[in-house]
Amino acid sequence: MADRRASGRIAMAVHGGAFNIAPDEVDPVRLGCRAALEIGLEVLRGGGSSLDAVEAAVRSLESNGEFDAGAGAFLDEDGEVSLDAGMMDGATLATGSVAAVQGVPHVVTLARRVLESEYAVIVGPGARRFAERHGVETCEPPTQIHPREKARWLASGGGQAEAGWATKLFGDTVGAVALDRDGNLAAATSTGGSPGKPKGRVGDSPFVGAGVFADNHSAAVSTTGHGELIIPLVWAKEAANLVAGGLAAPEAAKAAVALLKRLDARAGLILLDSEGRIGLAWNTPAMAYAAWPADATEIVDGPRR
Ligand code: ASP
């Protein structure tokens, strides 16, 4: 179902989390976002759908190892990886979410399979079984553990998250939003969640309306930050509502960040409207991103030193 405002223009943005980006992380996260964006843009330029583009870009970010997603995911209280992802199709409003998944390296692809199924959400061991049944790549959970994260987990004493973990501005969750030639929007978000999280903890990322949202009549949004506060703000949907109310994406993104004040939440988002305008906004020290608005002549990316 193509949107009637389809103009044949493409646009896309990706993020690699809004957090306290250390100086030695600045280039790797920016370049990782840029590489993922280029993969997504290639899909769109070839006439591919926005769903294909966000899936391809997020897969790249999941493989990268720099981010809290896929190969680089934080470890939970047991020193294990468990992943969450969500995807939404702005044309049909179909959604797919997976959470607390172990042994699936590309949970964004699993979320896509759920989106294409008669279900909306699959969690836990059942999600891995769903992956096996639907031909999505699986692995043995221990092979997902990044040595950097193992060292971090050991250095923090292992076990549960420290008190006040959220104020340490952890998060390098990843996400993507895209507008294809047919005028269709899509969004996807993928994460390893918070460091030392209790088994089964799920943040905002896979929740439609909180961590991910797309509707051709408003916007595509992917968020990152303190999940426990993004969820009650229903932040992605609130941001899209600002576009539906008449704001262009850049202004809507800024206004959405102002909404975080109510809960003193730290977060960031990427937002793409159906005209191909992009909003990038955060209230953390920095956000990793790369973007190509419909009128772009070159990629916009950050952070930079
Ligand atoms: N929002 C994610 C979560 O709470 C974390 C992040 O954005 O890095 O699980």
PDB file of C-alpha atoms and ligand atoms in Angstrom:
ATOM      1  CA  MET A   1       0.000   0.000   0.000  1.00  0.00           C
ATOM      2  CA  ALA A   2       1.918   3.022  -1.226  1.00  0.00           C
ATOM      3  CA  ASP A   3       1.288   6.337   0.457  1.00  0.00           C
ATOM      4  CA  ARG A   4      -0.469   8.861  -1.741  1.00  0.00           C
ATOM      5  CA  ARG A   5       2.312  11.341  -0.991  1.00  0.00           C
ATOM      6  CA  ALA A   6       4.895   9.030  -2.615  1.00  0.00           C
ATOM      7  CA  SER A   7       7.387  11.171  -4.477  1.00  0.00           C
ATOM      8  CA  GLY A   8       9.955   8.558  -5.471  1.00  0.00           C
ATOM      9  CA  ARG A   9      12.456  10.114  -3.073  1.00  0.00           C
ATOM     10  CA  ILE A  10      14.296   8.002  -0.554  1.00  0.00           C
ATOM     11  CA  ALA A  11      15.548   8.914   2.917  1.00  0.00           C
ATOM     12  CA  MET A  12      17.090   7.033   5.796  1.00  0.00           C
ATOM     13  CA  ALA A  13      18.738   7.399   9.211  1.00  0.00           C
ATOM     14  CA  VAL A  14      20.413   5.004  11.628  1.00  0.00           C
ATOM     15  CA  HIS A  15      21.591   5.382  15.232  1.00  0.00           C
ATOM     16  CA  GLY A  16      24.043   3.555  17.432  1.00  0.00           C
ATOM     17  CA  GLY A  17      22.727   4.736  20.772  1.00  0.00           C
ATOM     18  CA  ALA A  18      22.548   7.929  22.823  1.00  0.00           C
ATOM     19  CA  PHE A  19      25.050   7.745  25.648  1.00  0.00           C
ATOM     20  CA  ASN A  20      28.271   8.953  27.188  1.00  0.00           C
ATOM     21  CA  ILE A  21      30.454   8.208  24.153  1.00  0.00           C
ATOM     22  CA  ALA A  22      34.110   7.918  25.221  1.00  0.00           C
ATOM     23  CA  PRO A  23      36.713   9.678  23.030  1.00  0.00           C
ATOM     24  CA  ASP A  24      38.078   6.368  21.712  1.00  0.00           C
ATOM     25  CA  GLU A  25      34.559   5.239  20.759  1.00  0.00           C
ATOM     26  CA  VAL A  26      33.707   8.339  18.721  1.00  0.00           C
ATOM     27  CA  ASP A  27      35.150   7.222  15.383  1.00  0.00           C
ATOM     28  CA  PRO A  28      34.169   3.530  15.596  1.00  0.00           C
ATOM     29  CA  VAL A  29      30.519   4.267  16.386  1.00  0.00           C
ATOM     30  CA  ARG A  30      30.206   7.021  13.779  1.00  0.00           C
ATOM     31  CA  LEU A  31      31.845   4.904  11.083  1.00  0.00           C
ATOM     32  CA  GLY A  32      29.724   1.895  12.070  1.00  0.00           C
ATOM     33  CA  CYS A  33      26.581   4.010  11.645  1.00  0.00           C
ATOM     34  CA  ARG A  34      27.815   5.346   8.322  1.00  0.00           C
ATOM     35  CA  ALA A  35      28.541   1.860   6.981  1.00  0.00           C
ATOM     36  CA  ALA A  36      25.087   0.654   8.053  1.00  0.00           C
ATOM     37  CA  LEU A  37      23.427   3.681   6.433  1.00  0.00           C
ATOM     38  CA  GLU A  38      25.267   3.052   3.165  1.00  0.00           C
ATOM     39  CA  ILE A  39      23.996  -0.548   3.149  1.00  0.00           C
ATOM     40  CA  GLY A  40      20.438   0.627   3.731  1.00  0.00           C
ATOM     41  CA  LEU A  41      20.677   3.351   1.080  1.00  0.00           C
ATOM     42  CA  GLU A  42      21.899   0.820  -1.455  1.00  0.00           C
ATOM     43  CA  VAL A  43      18.760  -1.231  -0.820  1.00  0.00           C
ATOM     44  CA  LEU A  44      16.548   1.848  -1.269  1.00  0.00           C
ATOM     45  CA  ARG A  45      18.373   3.036  -4.410  1.00  0.00           C
ATOM     46  CA  GLY A  46      17.915  -0.425  -5.899  1.00  0.00           C
ATOM     47  CA  GLY A  47      14.163  -0.040  -5.425  1.00  0.00           C
ATOM     48  CA  GLY A  48      14.042  -2.145  -2.246  1.00  0.00           C
ATOM     49  CA  SER A  49      11.440  -1.577   0.451  1.00  0.00           C
ATOM     50  CA  SER A  50      11.931   0.459   3.609  1.00  0.00           C
ATOM     51  CA  LEU A  51      11.532  -2.785   5.599  1.00  0.00           C
ATOM     52  CA  ASP A  52      14.385  -4.373   3.634  1.00  0.00           C
ATOM     53  CA  ALA A  53      16.506  -1.256   4.166  1.00  0.00           C
ATOM     54  CA  VAL A  54      16.053  -1.032   7.950  1.00  0.00           C
ATOM     55  CA  GLU A  55      16.626  -4.771   8.319  1.00  0.00           C
ATOM     56  CA  ALA A  56      19.857  -4.654   6.272  1.00  0.00           C
ATOM     57  CA  ALA A  57      21.179  -1.604   8.146  1.00  0.00           C
ATOM     58  CA  VAL A  58      20.401  -3.016  11.586  1.00  0.00           C
ATOM     59  CA  ARG A  59      21.965  -6.369  10.651  1.00  0.00           C
ATOM     60  CA  SER A  60      25.158  -4.466   9.863  1.00  0.00           C
ATOM     61  CA  LEU A  61      25.048  -2.711  13.250  1.00  0.00           C
ATOM     62  CA  GLU A  62      24.347  -6.051  14.973  1.00  0.00           C
ATOM     63  CA  SER A  63      27.423  -7.597  13.299  1.00  0.00           C
ATOM     64  CA  ASN A  64      29.679  -4.638  14.066  1.00  0.00           C
ATOM     65  CA  GLY A  65      30.559  -5.504  17.683  1.00  0.00           C
ATOM     66  CA  GLU A  66      30.905  -1.832  18.747  1.00  0.00           C
ATOM     67  CA  PHE A  67      27.273  -1.542  19.752  1.00  0.00           C
ATOM     68  CA  ASP A  68      25.019  -2.973  22.449  1.00  0.00           C
ATOM     69  CA  ALA A  69      23.290  -5.236  19.932  1.00  0.00           C
ATOM     70  CA  GLY A  70      24.081  -8.580  18.327  1.00  0.00           C
ATOM     71  CA  ALA A  71      27.809  -9.308  18.469  1.00  0.00           C
ATOM     72  CA  GLY A  72      28.603  -6.491  20.930  1.00  0.00           C
ATOM     73  CA  ALA A  73      25.708  -6.897  23.363  1.00  0.00           C
ATOM     74  CA  PHE A  74      25.996  -6.223  27.104  1.00  0.00           C
ATOM     75  CA  LEU A  75      25.790  -9.255  29.391  1.00  0.00           C
ATOM     76  CA  ASP A  76      23.009  -9.922  31.866  1.00  0.00           C
ATOM     77  CA  GLU A  77      23.305 -10.864  35.549  1.00  0.00           C
ATOM     78  CA  ASP A  78      24.304 -14.426  34.567  1.00  0.00           C
ATOM     79  CA  GLY A  79      26.986 -13.204  32.164  1.00  0.00           C
ATOM     80  CA  GLU A  80      24.835 -14.158  29.161  1.00  0.00           C
ATOM     81  CA  VAL A  81      23.523 -12.294  26.126  1.00  0.00           C
ATOM     82  CA  SER A  82      19.797 -11.907  25.622  1.00  0.00           C
ATOM     83  CA  LEU A  83      18.510  -9.685  22.876  1.00  0.00           C
ATOM     84  CA  ASP A  84      15.397  -7.635  22.086  1.00  0.00           C
ATOM     85  CA  ALA A  85      14.249  -6.183  18.762  1.00  0.00           C
ATOM     86  CA  GLY A  86      11.203  -4.581  17.202  1.00  0.00           C
ATOM     87  CA  MET A  87      10.166  -3.639  13.686  1.00  0.00           C
ATOM     88  CA  MET A  88       7.146  -1.823  12.220  1.00  0.00           C
ATOM     89  CA  ASP A  89       5.813  -1.369   8.701  1.00  0.00           C
ATOM     90  CA  GLY A  90       4.373   2.124   8.229  1.00  0.00           C
ATOM     91  CA  ALA A  91       2.238   1.053   5.265  1.00  0.00           C
ATOM     92  CA  THR A  92       0.322  -1.801   6.896  1.00  0.00           C
ATOM     93  CA  LEU A  93       1.032  -1.066  10.602  1.00  0.00           C
ATOM     94  CA  ALA A  94       2.247  -4.671  10.898  1.00  0.00           C
ATOM     95  CA  THR A  95       4.595  -5.119  13.847  1.00  0.00           C
ATOM     96  CA  GLY A  96       7.098  -7.744  14.953  1.00  0.00           C
ATOM     97  CA  SER A  97       8.796  -7.841  18.352  1.00  0.00           C
ATOM     98  CA  VAL A  98      11.072 -10.360  20.028  1.00  0.00           C
ATOM     99  CA  ALA A  99      12.503 -10.178  23.521  1.00  0.00           C
ATOM    100  CA  ALA A 100      14.859 -12.021  25.873  1.00  0.00           C
ATOM    101  CA  VAL A 101      16.126 -14.061  22.918  1.00  0.00           C
ATOM    102  CA  GLN A 102      19.228 -16.229  23.274  1.00  0.00           C
ATOM    103  CA  GLY A 103      21.137 -17.882  20.444  1.00  0.00           C
ATOM    104  CA  VAL A 104      19.963 -15.695  17.551  1.00  0.00           C
ATOM    105  CA  PRO A 105      22.686 -13.358  16.208  1.00  0.00           C
ATOM    106  CA  HIS A 106      20.349 -11.173  14.117  1.00  0.00           C
ATOM    107  CA  VAL A 107      17.230 -10.579  16.169  1.00  0.00           C
ATOM    108  CA  VAL A 108      16.120  -7.834  13.752  1.00  0.00           C
ATOM    109  CA  THR A 109      15.593 -10.555  11.137  1.00  0.00           C
ATOM    110  CA  LEU A 110      13.668 -12.588  13.698  1.00  0.00           C
ATOM    111  CA  ALA A 111      11.504  -9.517  14.389  1.00  0.00           C
ATOM    112  CA  ARG A 112      10.904  -9.285  10.620  1.00  0.00           C
ATOM    113  CA  ARG A 113       9.720 -12.915  10.526  1.00  0.00           C
ATOM    114  CA  VAL A 114       7.350 -12.213  13.405  1.00  0.00           C
ATOM    115  CA  LEU A 115       6.082  -9.094  11.591  1.00  0.00           C
ATOM    116  CA  GLU A 116       5.362 -11.259   8.549  1.00  0.00           C
ATOM    117  CA  SER A 117       3.603 -13.901  10.659  1.00  0.00           C
ATOM    118  CA  GLU A 118       0.166 -13.867  12.266  1.00  0.00           C
ATOM    119  CA  TYR A 119       1.794 -12.943  15.600  1.00  0.00           C
ATOM    120  CA  ALA A 120       3.093  -9.656  16.965  1.00  0.00           C
ATOM    121  CA  VAL A 121       5.380 -10.630  19.877  1.00  0.00           C
ATOM    122  CA  ILE A 122       7.415 -13.785  20.615  1.00  0.00           C
ATOM    123  CA  VAL A 123       9.712 -13.984  23.662  1.00  0.00           C
ATOM    124  CA  GLY A 124      12.226 -16.183  25.446  1.00  0.00           C
ATOM    125  CA  PRO A 125      13.083 -19.758  24.408  1.00  0.00           C
ATOM    126  CA  GLY A 126      10.079 -19.768  22.092  1.00  0.00           C
ATOM    127  CA  ALA A 127      11.689 -17.026  20.041  1.00  0.00           C
ATOM    128  CA  ARG A 128      14.698 -19.227  19.283  1.00  0.00           C
ATOM    129  CA  ARG A 129      12.349 -22.046  18.312  1.00  0.00           C
ATOM    130  CA  PHE A 130      10.479 -19.580  16.091  1.00  0.00           C
ATOM    131  CA  ALA A 131      13.813 -18.695  14.477  1.00  0.00           C
ATOM    132  CA  GLU A 132      14.578 -22.371  13.761  1.00  0.00           C
ATOM    133  CA  ARG A 133      11.110 -22.901  12.280  1.00  0.00           C
ATOM    134  CA  HIS A 134      11.394 -19.847  10.051  1.00  0.00           C
ATOM    135  CA  GLY A 135      14.935 -20.352   8.775  1.00  0.00           C
ATOM    136  CA  VAL A 136      16.489 -17.524  10.806  1.00  0.00           C
ATOM    137  CA  GLU A 137      20.153 -18.100  11.684  1.00  0.00           C
ATOM    138  CA  THR A 138      20.795 -19.437  15.191  1.00  0.00           C
ATOM    139  CA  CYS A 139      23.980 -19.993  17.216  1.00  0.00           C
ATOM    140  CA  GLU A 140      24.986 -21.405  20.561  1.00  0.00           C
ATOM    141  CA  PRO A 141      24.409 -18.634  23.125  1.00  0.00           C
ATOM    142  CA  PRO A 142      28.013 -18.656  24.519  1.00  0.00           C
ATOM    143  CA  THR A 143      29.369 -17.809  21.051  1.00  0.00           C
ATOM    144  CA  GLN A 144      27.506 -14.494  21.229  1.00  0.00           C
ATOM    145  CA  ILE A 145      29.618 -13.200  24.105  1.00  0.00           C
ATOM    146  CA  HIS A 146      32.034 -10.433  23.093  1.00  0.00           C
ATOM    147  CA  PRO A 147      35.372 -10.637  25.002  1.00  0.00           C
ATOM    148  CA  ARG A 148      35.142  -6.887  25.769  1.00  0.00           C
ATOM    149  CA  GLU A 149      31.754  -7.424  27.414  1.00  0.00           C
ATOM    150  CA  LYS A 150      32.973 -10.472  29.333  1.00  0.00           C
ATOM    151  CA  ALA A 151      35.828  -8.345  30.694  1.00  0.00           C
ATOM    152  CA  ARG A 152      33.415  -5.517  31.571  1.00  0.00           C
ATOM    153  CA  TRP A 153      31.085  -7.936  33.322  1.00  0.00           C
ATOM    154  CA  LEU A 154      33.955  -9.455  35.314  1.00  0.00           C
ATOM    155  CA  ALA A 155      35.334  -6.008  36.175  1.00  0.00           C
ATOM    156  CA  SER A 156      31.979  -4.989  37.597  1.00  0.00           C
ATOM    157  CA  GLY A 157      32.037  -8.064  39.805  1.00  0.00           C
ATOM    158  CA  GLY A 158      29.539  -9.994  37.638  1.00  0.00           C
ATOM    159  CA  GLY A 159      26.025 -10.514  38.893  1.00  0.00           C
ATOM    160  CA  GLN A 160      23.368  -7.873  39.005  1.00  0.00           C
ATOM    161  CA  ALA A 161      23.443  -4.328  37.710  1.00  0.00           C
ATOM    162  CA  GLU A 162      24.874  -1.779  40.130  1.00  0.00           C
ATOM    163  CA  ALA A 163      22.416   0.547  41.811  1.00  0.00           C
ATOM    164  CA  GLY A 164      21.963   3.689  39.724  1.00  0.00           C
ATOM    165  CA  TRP A 165      23.087   1.973  36.511  1.00  0.00           C
ATOM    166  CA  ALA A 166      20.818   4.131  34.413  1.00  0.00           C
ATOM    167  CA  THR A 167      22.536   7.346  35.483  1.00  0.00           C
ATOM    168  CA  LYS A 168      25.772   5.999  33.996  1.00  0.00           C
ATOM    169  CA  LEU A 169      24.207   6.597  30.579  1.00  0.00           C
ATOM    170  CA  PHE A 170      25.006   3.187  29.238  1.00  0.00           C
ATOM    171  CA  GLY A 171      23.208   2.543  25.988  1.00  0.00           C
ATOM    172  CA  ASP A 172      24.477   1.870  22.528  1.00  0.00           C
ATOM    173  CA  THR A 173      21.352   0.242  21.234  1.00  0.00           C
ATOM    174  CA  VAL A 174      20.929   0.480  17.453  1.00  0.00           C
ATOM    175  CA  GLY A 175      18.063   1.428  15.153  1.00  0.00           C
ATOM    176  CA  ALA A 176      17.061   2.552  11.684  1.00  0.00           C
ATOM    177  CA  VAL A 177      14.237   4.409   9.922  1.00  0.00           C
ATOM    178  CA  ALA A 178      13.669   4.503   6.163  1.00  0.00           C
ATOM    179  CA  LEU A 179      11.421   5.938   3.452  1.00  0.00           C
ATOM    180  CA  ASP A 180      11.322   4.002   0.180  1.00  0.00           C
ATOM    181  CA  ARG A 181      10.467   5.070  -3.374  1.00  0.00           C
ATOM    182  CA  ASP A 182       6.869   3.990  -2.889  1.00  0.00           C
ATOM    183  CA  GLY A 183       6.501   6.428   0.000  1.00  0.00           C
ATOM    184  CA  ASN A 184       6.466   3.713   2.663  1.00  0.00           C
ATOM    185  CA  LEU A 185       8.082   4.235   6.072  1.00  0.00           C
ATOM    186  CA  ALA A 186       9.588   1.545   8.308  1.00  0.00           C
ATOM    187  CA  ALA A 187      11.487   1.461  11.600  1.00  0.00           C
ATOM    188  CA  ALA A 188      13.560  -1.110  13.509  1.00  0.00           C
ATOM    189  CA  THR A 189      15.400  -1.163  16.857  1.00  0.00           C
ATOM    190  CA  SER A 190      17.717  -3.862  18.247  1.00  0.00           C
ATOM    191  CA  THR A 191      19.483  -4.103  21.618  1.00  0.00           C
ATOM    192  CA  GLY A 192      21.263  -6.171  24.221  1.00  0.00           C
ATOM    193  CA  GLY A 193      19.503  -4.038  26.847  1.00  0.00           C
ATOM    194  CA  SER A 194      21.146  -2.709  29.979  1.00  0.00           C
ATOM    195  CA  PRO A 195      24.409  -3.967  31.546  1.00  0.00           C
ATOM    196  CA  GLY A 196      23.975  -6.631  34.244  1.00  0.00           C
ATOM    197  CA  LYS A 197      20.207  -6.665  33.687  1.00  0.00           C
ATOM    198  CA  PRO A 198      18.137  -9.182  35.614  1.00  0.00           C
ATOM    199  CA  LYS A 199      17.278 -12.282  33.570  1.00  0.00           C
ATOM    200  CA  GLY A 200      14.183 -11.498  31.544  1.00  0.00           C
ATOM    201  CA  ARG A 201      14.480  -7.704  31.801  1.00  0.00           C
ATOM    202  CA  VAL A 202      13.184  -6.023  28.644  1.00  0.00           C
ATOM    203  CA  GLY A 203      13.624  -2.307  27.934  1.00  0.00           C
ATOM    204  CA  ASP A 204      11.742  -0.094  25.496  1.00  0.00           C
ATOM    205  CA  SER A 205      13.415  -1.239  22.281  1.00  0.00           C
ATOM    206  CA  PRO A 206      10.995  -3.987  21.149  1.00  0.00           C
ATOM    207  CA  PHE A 207       7.878  -2.184  22.419  1.00  0.00           C
ATOM    208  CA  VAL A 208       5.841  -0.673  19.625  1.00  0.00           C
ATOM    209  CA  GLY A 209       5.148   2.963  20.480  1.00  0.00           C
ATOM    210  CA  ALA A 210       8.044   3.175  22.971  1.00  0.00           C
ATOM    211  CA  GLY A 211      11.248   1.990  21.250  1.00  0.00           C
ATOM    212  CA  VAL A 212       9.981   1.681  17.698  1.00  0.00           C
ATOM    213  CA  PHE A 213       7.103   3.052  15.632  1.00  0.00           C
ATOM    214  CA  ALA A 214       6.219   3.641  11.963  1.00  0.00           C
ATOM    215  CA  ASP A 215       3.081   4.928  10.276  1.00  0.00           C
ATOM    216  CA  ASN A 216       2.979   6.376   6.760  1.00  0.00           C
ATOM    217  CA  HIS A 217       0.544   8.967   8.079  1.00  0.00           C
ATOM    218  CA  SER A 218       3.026  10.370  10.592  1.00  0.00           C
ATOM    219  CA  ALA A 219       6.617   9.163  10.957  1.00  0.00           C
ATOM    220  CA  ALA A 220       9.095   6.356  11.516  1.00  0.00           C
ATOM    221  CA  VAL A 221      10.920   6.480  14.856  1.00  0.00           C
ATOM    222  CA  SER A 222      13.628   4.496  16.655  1.00  0.00           C
ATOM    223  CA  THR A 223      14.602   5.453  20.207  1.00  0.00           C
ATOM    224  CA  THR A 224      17.487   4.738  22.569  1.00  0.00           C
ATOM    225  CA  GLY A 225      18.120   5.489  26.219  1.00  0.00           C
ATOM    226  CA  HIS A 226      16.676   4.594  29.594  1.00  0.00           C
ATOM    227  CA  GLY A 227      14.065   2.023  28.645  1.00  0.00           C
ATOM    228  CA  GLU A 228      12.202   2.003  31.957  1.00  0.00           C
ATOM    229  CA  LEU A 229      11.372   5.698  31.443  1.00  0.00           C
ATOM    230  CA  ILE A 230      10.870   5.604  27.656  1.00  0.00           C
ATOM    231  CA  ILE A 231       8.148   2.946  28.062  1.00  0.00           C
ATOM    232  CA  PRO A 232       5.762   5.019  30.235  1.00  0.00           C
ATOM    233  CA  LEU A 233       6.267   8.047  27.997  1.00  0.00           C
ATOM    234  CA  VAL A 234       5.235   5.913  24.967  1.00  0.00           C
ATOM    235  CA  TRP A 235       7.920   8.058  23.461  1.00  0.00           C
ATOM    236  CA  ALA A 236       8.194   6.885  19.855  1.00  0.00           C
ATOM    237  CA  LYS A 237       4.448   7.251  19.341  1.00  0.00           C
ATOM    238  CA  GLU A 238       4.398  10.644  21.072  1.00  0.00           C
ATOM    239  CA  ALA A 239       7.167  11.782  18.723  1.00  0.00           C
ATOM    240  CA  ALA A 240       5.223  10.538  15.674  1.00  0.00           C
ATOM    241  CA  ASN A 241       2.101  12.300  16.987  1.00  0.00           C
ATOM    242  CA  LEU A 242       4.017  15.596  16.879  1.00  0.00           C
ATOM    243  CA  VAL A 243       4.527  15.037  13.140  1.00  0.00           C
ATOM    244  CA  ALA A 244       0.857  14.113  12.695  1.00  0.00           C
ATOM    245  CA  GLY A 245       0.085  17.398  14.461  1.00  0.00           C
ATOM    246  CA  GLY A 246       1.953  19.378  11.809  1.00  0.00           C
ATOM    247  CA  LEU A 247       5.620  19.575  12.839  1.00  0.00           C
ATOM    248  CA  ALA A 248       8.377  18.646  10.393  1.00  0.00           C
ATOM    249  CA  ALA A 249      10.709  15.877  11.605  1.00  0.00           C
ATOM    250  CA  PRO A 250      13.561  18.123  12.879  1.00  0.00           C
ATOM    251  CA  GLU A 251      11.205  20.231  15.021  1.00  0.00           C
ATOM    252  CA  ALA A 252       9.239  17.163  16.158  1.00  0.00           C
ATOM    253  CA  ALA A 253      12.442  15.446  17.329  1.00  0.00           C
ATOM    254  CA  LYS A 254      13.410  18.494  19.417  1.00  0.00           C
ATOM    255  CA  ALA A 255       9.913  18.747  20.882  1.00  0.00           C
ATOM    256  CA  ALA A 256       9.977  15.013  21.666  1.00  0.00           C
ATOM    257  CA  VAL A 257      13.184  15.424  23.682  1.00  0.00           C
ATOM    258  CA  ALA A 258      11.460  18.154  25.708  1.00  0.00           C
ATOM    259  CA  LEU A 259       8.864  15.538  26.736  1.00  0.00           C
ATOM    260  CA  LEU A 260      11.611  13.569  28.532  1.00  0.00           C
ATOM    261  CA  LYS A 261      11.748  16.249  31.259  1.00  0.00           C
ATOM    262  CA  ARG A 262       8.583  14.944  32.874  1.00  0.00           C
ATOM    263  CA  LEU A 263      10.392  11.784  34.030  1.00  0.00           C
ATOM    264  CA  ASP A 264      13.911  13.234  33.907  1.00  0.00           C
ATOM    265  CA  ALA A 265      14.702  10.557  31.320  1.00  0.00           C
ATOM    266  CA  ARG A 266      17.935  10.417  29.326  1.00  0.00           C
ATOM    267  CA  ALA A 267      17.382   9.331  25.735  1.00  0.00           C
ATOM    268  CA  GLY A 268      17.699  10.069  22.030  1.00  0.00           C
ATOM    269  CA  LEU A 269      15.761   9.352  18.864  1.00  0.00           C
ATOM    270  CA  ILE A 270      15.839   9.354  15.080  1.00  0.00           C
ATOM    271  CA  LEU A 271      12.644  10.431  13.353  1.00  0.00           C
ATOM    272  CA  LEU A 272      11.770  10.436   9.637  1.00  0.00           C
ATOM    273  CA  ASP A 273       8.608  11.950   8.203  1.00  0.00           C
ATOM    274  CA  SER A 274       6.839  11.011   4.978  1.00  0.00           C
ATOM    275  CA  GLU A 275       8.434  13.993   3.168  1.00  0.00           C
ATOM    276  CA  GLY A 276      11.852  12.500   3.865  1.00  0.00           C
ATOM    277  CA  ARG A 277      12.831  15.067   6.510  1.00  0.00           C
ATOM    278  CA  ILE A 278      14.894  13.738   9.398  1.00  0.00           C
ATOM    279  CA  GLY A 279      15.051  14.724  13.062  1.00  0.00           C
ATOM    280  CA  LEU A 280      17.960  13.679  15.275  1.00  0.00           C
ATOM    281  CA  ALA A 281      17.777  14.705  18.928  1.00  0.00           C
ATOM    282  CA  TRP A 282      19.059  13.573  22.322  1.00  0.00           C
ATOM    283  CA  ASN A 283      19.630  14.881  25.859  1.00  0.00           C
ATOM    284  CA  THR A 284      22.516  12.523  26.678  1.00  0.00           C
ATOM    285  CA  PRO A 285      26.084  13.757  26.130  1.00  0.00           C
ATOM    286  CA  ALA A 286      26.051  12.376  22.566  1.00  0.00           C
ATOM    287  CA  MET A 287      24.301  10.124  20.070  1.00  0.00           C
ATOM    288  CA  ALA A 288      25.884   8.055  17.294  1.00  0.00           C
ATOM    289  CA  TYR A 289      24.053   8.480  13.980  1.00  0.00           C
ATOM    290  CA  ALA A 290      24.214   8.742  10.219  1.00  0.00           C
ATOM    291  CA  ALA A 291      21.447  10.222   8.094  1.00  0.00           C
ATOM    292  CA  TRP A 292      20.397  10.884   4.516  1.00  0.00           C
ATOM    293  CA  PRO A 293      17.376  13.203   4.272  1.00  0.00           C
ATOM    294  CA  ALA A 294      15.480  13.212   0.963  1.00  0.00           C
ATOM    295  CA  ASP A 295      17.189  16.456  -0.115  1.00  0.00           C
ATOM    296  CA  ALA A 296      20.699  15.323   0.925  1.00  0.00           C
ATOM    297  CA  THR A 297      23.815  15.723  -1.160  1.00  0.00           C
ATOM    298  CA  GLU A 298      26.009  14.001   1.404  1.00  0.00           C
ATOM    299  CA  ILE A 299      25.669  11.840   4.522  1.00  0.00           C
ATOM    300  CA  VAL A 300      25.264  13.696   7.812  1.00  0.00           C
ATOM    301  CA  ASP A 301      26.926  11.780  10.675  1.00  0.00           C
ATOM    302  CA  GLY A 302      28.154  12.090  14.231  1.00  0.00           C
ATOM    303  CA  PRO A 303      29.566  12.329  16.773  1.00  0.00           C
ATOM    304  CA  ARG A 304      32.804  13.940  15.619  1.00  0.00           C
ATOM    305  CA  ARG A 305      35.870  14.838  17.665  1.00  0.00           C
TER     306      ARG A 305
HETATM  307  N1  ASP B   1      16.798   1.517  25.433  1.00  0.00           N
HETATM  308  C1  ASP B   1      17.627   0.381  25.714  1.00  0.00           C
HETATM  309  C2  ASP B   1      17.062  -0.367  26.877  1.00  0.00           C
HETATM  310  O1  ASP B   1      16.610   0.249  27.823  1.00  0.00           O
HETATM  311  C3  ASP B   1      19.032   0.743  26.009  1.00  0.00           C
HETATM  312  C4  ASP B   1      19.700   1.653  24.994  1.00  0.00           C
HETATM  313  O2  ASP B   1      19.047   2.434  24.326  1.00  0.00           O
HETATM  314  O3  ASP B   1      20.896   1.557  24.853  1.00  0.00           O
HETATM  315  O4  ASP B   1      17.120  -1.575  26.862  1.00  0.00           O
END
